[in-house]
mmCIF file of C-alpha atoms in Angstrom:
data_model
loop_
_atom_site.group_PDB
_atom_site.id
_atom_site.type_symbol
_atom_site.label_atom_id
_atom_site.label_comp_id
_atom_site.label_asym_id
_atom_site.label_seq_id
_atom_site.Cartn_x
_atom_site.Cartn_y
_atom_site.Cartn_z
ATOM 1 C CA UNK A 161 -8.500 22.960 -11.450
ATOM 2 C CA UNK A 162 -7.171 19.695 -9.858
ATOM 3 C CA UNK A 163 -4.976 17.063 -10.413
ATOM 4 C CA UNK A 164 -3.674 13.962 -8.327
ATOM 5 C CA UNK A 165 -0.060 13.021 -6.580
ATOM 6 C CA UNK A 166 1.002 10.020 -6.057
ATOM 7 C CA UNK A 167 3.031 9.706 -3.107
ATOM 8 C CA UNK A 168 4.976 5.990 -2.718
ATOM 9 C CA UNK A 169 7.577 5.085 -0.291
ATOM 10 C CA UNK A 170 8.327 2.289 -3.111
ATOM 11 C CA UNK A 171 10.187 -0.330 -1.738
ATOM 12 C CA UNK A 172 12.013 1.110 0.544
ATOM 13 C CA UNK A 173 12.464 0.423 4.563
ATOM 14 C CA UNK A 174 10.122 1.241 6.896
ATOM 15 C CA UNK A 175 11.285 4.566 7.901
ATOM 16 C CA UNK A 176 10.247 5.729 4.250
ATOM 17 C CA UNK A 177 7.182 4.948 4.972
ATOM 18 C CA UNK A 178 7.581 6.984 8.516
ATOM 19 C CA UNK A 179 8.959 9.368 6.185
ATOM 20 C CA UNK A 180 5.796 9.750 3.477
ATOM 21 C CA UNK A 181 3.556 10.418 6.800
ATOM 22 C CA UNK A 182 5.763 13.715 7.772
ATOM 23 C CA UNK A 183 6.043 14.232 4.135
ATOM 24 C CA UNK A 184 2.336 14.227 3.321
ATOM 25 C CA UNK A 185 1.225 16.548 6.584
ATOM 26 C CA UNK A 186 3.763 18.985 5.550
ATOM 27 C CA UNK A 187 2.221 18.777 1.884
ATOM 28 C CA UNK A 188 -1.157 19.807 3.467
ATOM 29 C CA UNK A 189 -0.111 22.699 5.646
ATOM 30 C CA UNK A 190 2.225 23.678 2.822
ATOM 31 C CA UNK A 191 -0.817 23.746 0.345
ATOM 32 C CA UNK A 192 -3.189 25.385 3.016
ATOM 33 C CA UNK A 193 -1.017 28.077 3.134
ATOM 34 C CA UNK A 194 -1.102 28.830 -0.482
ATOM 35 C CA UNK A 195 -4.934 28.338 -0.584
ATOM 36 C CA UNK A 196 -5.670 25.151 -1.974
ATOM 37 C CA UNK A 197 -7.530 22.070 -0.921
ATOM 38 C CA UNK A 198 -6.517 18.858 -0.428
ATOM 39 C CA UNK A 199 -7.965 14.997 -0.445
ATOM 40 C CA UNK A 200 -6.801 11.690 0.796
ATOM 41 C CA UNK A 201 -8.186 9.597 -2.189
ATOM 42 C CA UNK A 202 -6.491 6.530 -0.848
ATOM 43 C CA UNK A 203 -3.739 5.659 1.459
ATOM 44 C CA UNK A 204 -1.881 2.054 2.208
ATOM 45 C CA UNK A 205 -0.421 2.423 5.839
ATOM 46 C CA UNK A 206 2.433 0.933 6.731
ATOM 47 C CA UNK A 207 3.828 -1.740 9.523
ATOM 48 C CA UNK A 208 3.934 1.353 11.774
ATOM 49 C CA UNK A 209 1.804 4.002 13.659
ATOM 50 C CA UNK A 210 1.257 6.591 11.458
ATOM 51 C CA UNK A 211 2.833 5.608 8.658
ATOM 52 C CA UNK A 212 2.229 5.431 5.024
ATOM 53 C CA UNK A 213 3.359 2.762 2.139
ATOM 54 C CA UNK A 214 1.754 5.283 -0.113
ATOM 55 C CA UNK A 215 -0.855 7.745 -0.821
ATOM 56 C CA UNK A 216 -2.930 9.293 -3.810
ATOM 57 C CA UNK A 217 -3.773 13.067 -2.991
ATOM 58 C CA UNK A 218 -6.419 15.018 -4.944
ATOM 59 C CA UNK A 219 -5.524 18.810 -4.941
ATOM 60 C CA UNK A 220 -7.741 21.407 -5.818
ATOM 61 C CA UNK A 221 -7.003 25.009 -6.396
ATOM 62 C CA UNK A 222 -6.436 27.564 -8.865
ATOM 63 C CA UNK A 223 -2.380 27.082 -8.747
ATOM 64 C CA UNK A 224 -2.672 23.215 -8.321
ATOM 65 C CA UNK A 225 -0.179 22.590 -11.029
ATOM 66 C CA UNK A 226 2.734 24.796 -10.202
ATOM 67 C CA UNK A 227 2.124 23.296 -6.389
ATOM 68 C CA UNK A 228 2.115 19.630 -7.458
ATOM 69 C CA UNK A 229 5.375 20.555 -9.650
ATOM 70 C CA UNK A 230 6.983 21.893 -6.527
ATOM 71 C CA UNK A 231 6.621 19.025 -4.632
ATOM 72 C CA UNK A 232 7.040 16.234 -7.932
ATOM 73 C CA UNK A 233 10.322 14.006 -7.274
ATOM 74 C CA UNK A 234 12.668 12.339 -5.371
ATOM 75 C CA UNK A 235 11.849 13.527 -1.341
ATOM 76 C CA UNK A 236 13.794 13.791 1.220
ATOM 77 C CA UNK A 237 13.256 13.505 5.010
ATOM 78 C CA UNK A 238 15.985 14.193 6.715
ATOM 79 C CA UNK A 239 15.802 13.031 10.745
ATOM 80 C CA UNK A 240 17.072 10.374 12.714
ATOM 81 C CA UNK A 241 14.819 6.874 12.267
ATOM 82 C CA UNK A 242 12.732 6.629 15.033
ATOM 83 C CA UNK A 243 13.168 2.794 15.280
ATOM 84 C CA UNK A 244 16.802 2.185 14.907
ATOM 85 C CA UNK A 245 19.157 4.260 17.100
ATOM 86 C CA UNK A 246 22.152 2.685 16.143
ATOM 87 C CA UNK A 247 21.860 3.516 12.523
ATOM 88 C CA UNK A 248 23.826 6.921 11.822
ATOM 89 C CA UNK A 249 21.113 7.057 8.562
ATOM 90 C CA UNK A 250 18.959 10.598 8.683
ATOM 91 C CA UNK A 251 18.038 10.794 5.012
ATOM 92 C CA UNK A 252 14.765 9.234 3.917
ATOM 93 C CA UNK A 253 13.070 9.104 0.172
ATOM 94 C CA UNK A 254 9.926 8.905 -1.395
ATOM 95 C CA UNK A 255 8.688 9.389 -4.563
ATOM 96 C CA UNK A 256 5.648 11.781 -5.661
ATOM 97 C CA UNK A 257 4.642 11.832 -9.434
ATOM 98 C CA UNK A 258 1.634 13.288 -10.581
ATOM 99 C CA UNK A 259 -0.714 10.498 -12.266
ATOM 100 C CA UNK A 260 -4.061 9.784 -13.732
ATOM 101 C CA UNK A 261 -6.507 8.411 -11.789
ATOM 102 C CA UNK A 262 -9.170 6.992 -14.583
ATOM 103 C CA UNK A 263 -9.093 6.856 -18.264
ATOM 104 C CA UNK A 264 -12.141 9.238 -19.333
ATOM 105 C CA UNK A 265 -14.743 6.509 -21.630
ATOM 106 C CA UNK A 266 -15.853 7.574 -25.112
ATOM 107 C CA UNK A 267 -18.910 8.073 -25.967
ATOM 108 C CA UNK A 268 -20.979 6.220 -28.879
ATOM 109 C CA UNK A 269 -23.412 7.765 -31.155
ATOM 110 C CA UNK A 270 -24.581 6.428 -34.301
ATOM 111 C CA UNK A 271 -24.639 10.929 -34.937
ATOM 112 C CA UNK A 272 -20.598 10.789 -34.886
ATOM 113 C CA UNK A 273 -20.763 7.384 -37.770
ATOM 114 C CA UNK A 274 -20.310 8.337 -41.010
ATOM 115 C CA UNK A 275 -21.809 5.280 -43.064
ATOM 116 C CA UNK A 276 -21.175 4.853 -46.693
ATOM 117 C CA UNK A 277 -21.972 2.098 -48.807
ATOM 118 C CA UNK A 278 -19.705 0.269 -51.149
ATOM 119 C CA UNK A 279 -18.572 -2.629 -53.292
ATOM 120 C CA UNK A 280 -15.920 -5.277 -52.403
ATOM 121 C CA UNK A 281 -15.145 -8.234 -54.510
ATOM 122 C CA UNK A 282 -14.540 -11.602 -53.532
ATOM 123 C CA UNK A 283 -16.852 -14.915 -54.218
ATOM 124 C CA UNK A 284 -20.908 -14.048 -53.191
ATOM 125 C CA UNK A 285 -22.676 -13.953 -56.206
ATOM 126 C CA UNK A 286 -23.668 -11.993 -59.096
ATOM 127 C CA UNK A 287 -25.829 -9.449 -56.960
ATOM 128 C CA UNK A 288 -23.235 -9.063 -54.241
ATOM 129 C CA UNK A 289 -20.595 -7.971 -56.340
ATOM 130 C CA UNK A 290 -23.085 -5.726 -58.439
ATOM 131 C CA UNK A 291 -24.976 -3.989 -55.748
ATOM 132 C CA UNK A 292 -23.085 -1.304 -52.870
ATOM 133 C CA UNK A 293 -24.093 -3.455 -50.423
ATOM 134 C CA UNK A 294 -20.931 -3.169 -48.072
ATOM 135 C CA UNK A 295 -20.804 -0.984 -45.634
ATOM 136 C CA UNK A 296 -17.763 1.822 -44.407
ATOM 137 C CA UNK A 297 -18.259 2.670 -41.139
ATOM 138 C CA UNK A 298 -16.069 5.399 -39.574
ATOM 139 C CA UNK A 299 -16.105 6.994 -35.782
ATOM 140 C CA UNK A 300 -15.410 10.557 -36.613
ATOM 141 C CA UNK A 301 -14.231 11.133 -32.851
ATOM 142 C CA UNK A 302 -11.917 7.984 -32.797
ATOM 143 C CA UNK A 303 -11.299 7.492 -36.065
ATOM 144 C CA UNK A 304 -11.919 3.817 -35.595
ATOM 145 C CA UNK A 305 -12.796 2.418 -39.733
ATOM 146 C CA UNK A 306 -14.622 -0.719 -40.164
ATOM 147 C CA UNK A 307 -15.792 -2.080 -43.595
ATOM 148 C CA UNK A 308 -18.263 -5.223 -43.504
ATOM 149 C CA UNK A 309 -19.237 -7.044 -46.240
ATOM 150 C CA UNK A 310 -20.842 -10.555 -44.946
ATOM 151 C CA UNK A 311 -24.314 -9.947 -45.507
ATOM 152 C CA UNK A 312 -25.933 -9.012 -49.493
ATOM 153 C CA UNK A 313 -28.165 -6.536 -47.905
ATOM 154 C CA UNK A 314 -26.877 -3.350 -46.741
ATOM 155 C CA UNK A 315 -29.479 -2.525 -43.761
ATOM 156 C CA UNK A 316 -27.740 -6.340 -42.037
ATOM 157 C CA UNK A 317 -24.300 -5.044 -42.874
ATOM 158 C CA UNK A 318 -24.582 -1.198 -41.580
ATOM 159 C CA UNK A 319 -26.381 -2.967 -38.059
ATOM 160 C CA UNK A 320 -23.030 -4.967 -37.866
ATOM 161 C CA UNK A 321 -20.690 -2.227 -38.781
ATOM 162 C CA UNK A 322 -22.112 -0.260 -35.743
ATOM 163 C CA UNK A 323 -22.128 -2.888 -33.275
ATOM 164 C CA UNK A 324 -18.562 -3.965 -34.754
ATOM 165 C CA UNK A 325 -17.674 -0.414 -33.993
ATOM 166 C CA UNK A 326 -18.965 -0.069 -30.209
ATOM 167 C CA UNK A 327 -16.920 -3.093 -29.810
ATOM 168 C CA UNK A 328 -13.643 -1.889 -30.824
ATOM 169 C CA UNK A 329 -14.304 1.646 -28.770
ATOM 170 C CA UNK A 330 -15.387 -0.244 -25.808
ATOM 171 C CA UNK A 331 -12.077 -2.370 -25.919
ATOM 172 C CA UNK A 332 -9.983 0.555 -26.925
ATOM 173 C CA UNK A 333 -11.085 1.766 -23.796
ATOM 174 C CA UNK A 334 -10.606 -0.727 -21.725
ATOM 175 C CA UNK A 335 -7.024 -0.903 -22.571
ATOM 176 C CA UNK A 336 -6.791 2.728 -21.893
ATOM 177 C CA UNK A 337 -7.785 1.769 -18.603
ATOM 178 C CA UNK A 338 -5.221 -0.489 -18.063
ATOM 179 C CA UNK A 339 -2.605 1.628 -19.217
ATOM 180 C CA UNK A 340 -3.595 4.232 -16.798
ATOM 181 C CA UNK A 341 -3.046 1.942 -13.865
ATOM 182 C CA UNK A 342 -0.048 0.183 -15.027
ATOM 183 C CA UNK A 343 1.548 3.790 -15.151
ATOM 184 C CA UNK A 344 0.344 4.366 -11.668
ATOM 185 C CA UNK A 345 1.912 1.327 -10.797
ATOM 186 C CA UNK A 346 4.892 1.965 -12.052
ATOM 187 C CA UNK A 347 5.739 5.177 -10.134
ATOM 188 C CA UNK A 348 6.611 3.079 -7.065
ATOM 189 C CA UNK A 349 9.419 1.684 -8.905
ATOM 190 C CA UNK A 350 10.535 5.015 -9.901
ATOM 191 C CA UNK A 351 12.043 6.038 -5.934
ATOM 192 C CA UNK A 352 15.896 6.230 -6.600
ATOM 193 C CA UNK A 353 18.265 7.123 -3.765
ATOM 194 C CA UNK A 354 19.634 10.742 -3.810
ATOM 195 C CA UNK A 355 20.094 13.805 -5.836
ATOM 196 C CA UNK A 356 16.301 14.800 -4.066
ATOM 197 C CA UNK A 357 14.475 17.891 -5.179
ATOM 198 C CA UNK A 358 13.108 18.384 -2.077
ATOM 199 C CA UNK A 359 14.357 18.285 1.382
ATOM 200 C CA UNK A 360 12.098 18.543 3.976
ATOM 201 C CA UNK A 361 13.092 18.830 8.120
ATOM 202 C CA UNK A 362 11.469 18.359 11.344
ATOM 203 C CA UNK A 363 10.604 21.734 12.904
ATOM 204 C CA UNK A 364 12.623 22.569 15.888
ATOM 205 C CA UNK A 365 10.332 22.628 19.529
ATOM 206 C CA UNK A 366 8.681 27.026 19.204
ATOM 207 C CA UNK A 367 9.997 28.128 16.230
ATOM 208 C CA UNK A 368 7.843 28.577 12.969
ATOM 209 C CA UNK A 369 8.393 26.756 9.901
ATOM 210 C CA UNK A 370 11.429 27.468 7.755
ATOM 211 C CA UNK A 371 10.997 27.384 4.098
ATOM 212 C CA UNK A 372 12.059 24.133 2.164
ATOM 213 C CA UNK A 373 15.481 23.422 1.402
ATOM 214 C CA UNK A 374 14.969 23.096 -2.622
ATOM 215 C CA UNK A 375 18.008 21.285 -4.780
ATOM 216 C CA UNK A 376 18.690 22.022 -8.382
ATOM 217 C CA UNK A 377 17.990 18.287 -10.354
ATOM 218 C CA UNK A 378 20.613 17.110 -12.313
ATOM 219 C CA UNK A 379 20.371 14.978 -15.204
ATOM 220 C CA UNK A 380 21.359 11.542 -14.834
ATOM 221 C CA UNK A 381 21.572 11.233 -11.312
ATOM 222 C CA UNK A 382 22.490 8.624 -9.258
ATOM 223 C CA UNK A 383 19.980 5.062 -10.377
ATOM 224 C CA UNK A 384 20.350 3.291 -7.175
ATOM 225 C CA UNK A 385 16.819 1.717 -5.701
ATOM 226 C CA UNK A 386 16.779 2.578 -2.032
ATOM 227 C CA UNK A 387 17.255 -0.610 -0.091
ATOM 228 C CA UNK A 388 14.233 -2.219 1.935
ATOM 229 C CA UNK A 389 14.699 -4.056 5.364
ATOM 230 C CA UNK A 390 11.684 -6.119 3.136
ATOM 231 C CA UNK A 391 9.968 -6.173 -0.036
ATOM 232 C CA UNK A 392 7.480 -4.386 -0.965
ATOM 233 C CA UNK A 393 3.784 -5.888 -2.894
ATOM 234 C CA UNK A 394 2.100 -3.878 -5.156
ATOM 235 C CA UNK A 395 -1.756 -4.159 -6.009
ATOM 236 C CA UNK A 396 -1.529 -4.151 -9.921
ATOM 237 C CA UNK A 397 -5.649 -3.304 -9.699
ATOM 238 C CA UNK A 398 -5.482 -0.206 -8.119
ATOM 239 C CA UNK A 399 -1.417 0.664 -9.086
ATOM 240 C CA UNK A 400 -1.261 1.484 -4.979
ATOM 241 C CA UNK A 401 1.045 0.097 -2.894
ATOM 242 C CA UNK A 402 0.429 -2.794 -0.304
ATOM 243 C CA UNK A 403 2.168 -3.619 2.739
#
């Protein structure tokens, strides 16, 4: 299976963003270890060498889920920034959140319309009102229900009910679409400073990687946005963050 992380140094300084770049290598070797494959989808670099505003990572494996979950929340790099010495700050966040990356389209087929013909009232005439010559269209895998009535013959209204139909699935999922990306978008704003699940350290020169330093979550933790040296843009199109 696979799924995608979104990794986003939201809007904090620039060293998150130095931060997400350590973060992200780390992710890889951590999941080559474990045997699973990963993808740069996309990535926004930063003002920096090396550096990442954020970064959408396709990973592939049979444990992909339980490694995404152990890496899903507030992260912490913990080092010295690299372009302020006199700042006594080491820790530095960023937050990863598994997301969608499209909304999947539905397909149309007059096969999955159930069409049945009825009588509405209403002004139209003696043979309108007589005859079943409405139509009740229904999208078995949607459950979309339209009932059209504006023609007297019922071949003109059942053409309508199915093009009235691909309309409504077409827009339904269109604003699936856009719900998708606004949720992306909103994981940048999701960063808060603190109570990490995952702490992550430079290795020391020669000796092999130590395991990660994992924190237990607790609930309500602290709501504080980590604070940006500037602010950040977001592209609302893609739901990736822009420098």
């Amino acid at each position: 299976m696979s799924l995608h992380l979104l990794m986003s140094a939201g809007r904090g300084p620039q060293e998150c963003a130095w931060a997400l770049a350590r973060l992200l290598h780390r992710l890889e070797a951590d999941a080559a270890r474990q045997g699973l494959t990963t993808h740069r989808v996309q990535t926004v670099p930063g003002d920096r060498p090396d550096s990442y505003r954020s970064a959408l990572i396709r990973i592939s494996g049979g444990d992909a889920e339980a490694f995404a979950a152990s890496w899903t929340g507030t992260l912490c790099w913990q080092a010295p920034s690299p372009y302020r010495a006199s700042t006594g700050r080491k820790n530095w966040y960023v937050v990863a959140r598994p997301c969608q990356l499209d909304s999947p389209a539905t397909t149309f087929a007059e096969a999955d319309v159930d069409i049945v013909a009825c009588r509405t009232g209403g002004p139209g005439g003696q043979h309108r009102n007589k005859a079943s010559t409405a139509v009740r269209a229904t999208h078995r895998p949607s459950g979309i229900v339209v009932v059209v009535d504006t023609e007297r013959q019922f071949s003109l209204n059942r053409r309508l009910a199915l093009q009235l139909l691909r309309q409504r699935i077409t827009r339904g999922d269109e604003n699936a679409e856009r719900a998708v990306v606004t949720a992306r978008w909103r994981i940048h704003d999701e960063l808060v400073r603190g109570d990490p699940t995952r702490v992550e350290r430079p290795e020391p020169p020669g000796r092999e990687p130590a395991p990660p330093q994992r924190t237990r979550q607790r609930r309500g933790g602290p709501d504080h946005r980590e604070g940006s040296d500037r602010q950040g843009r977001f592209d609302r199109r893609s739901g990736v963050s822009a420098s």
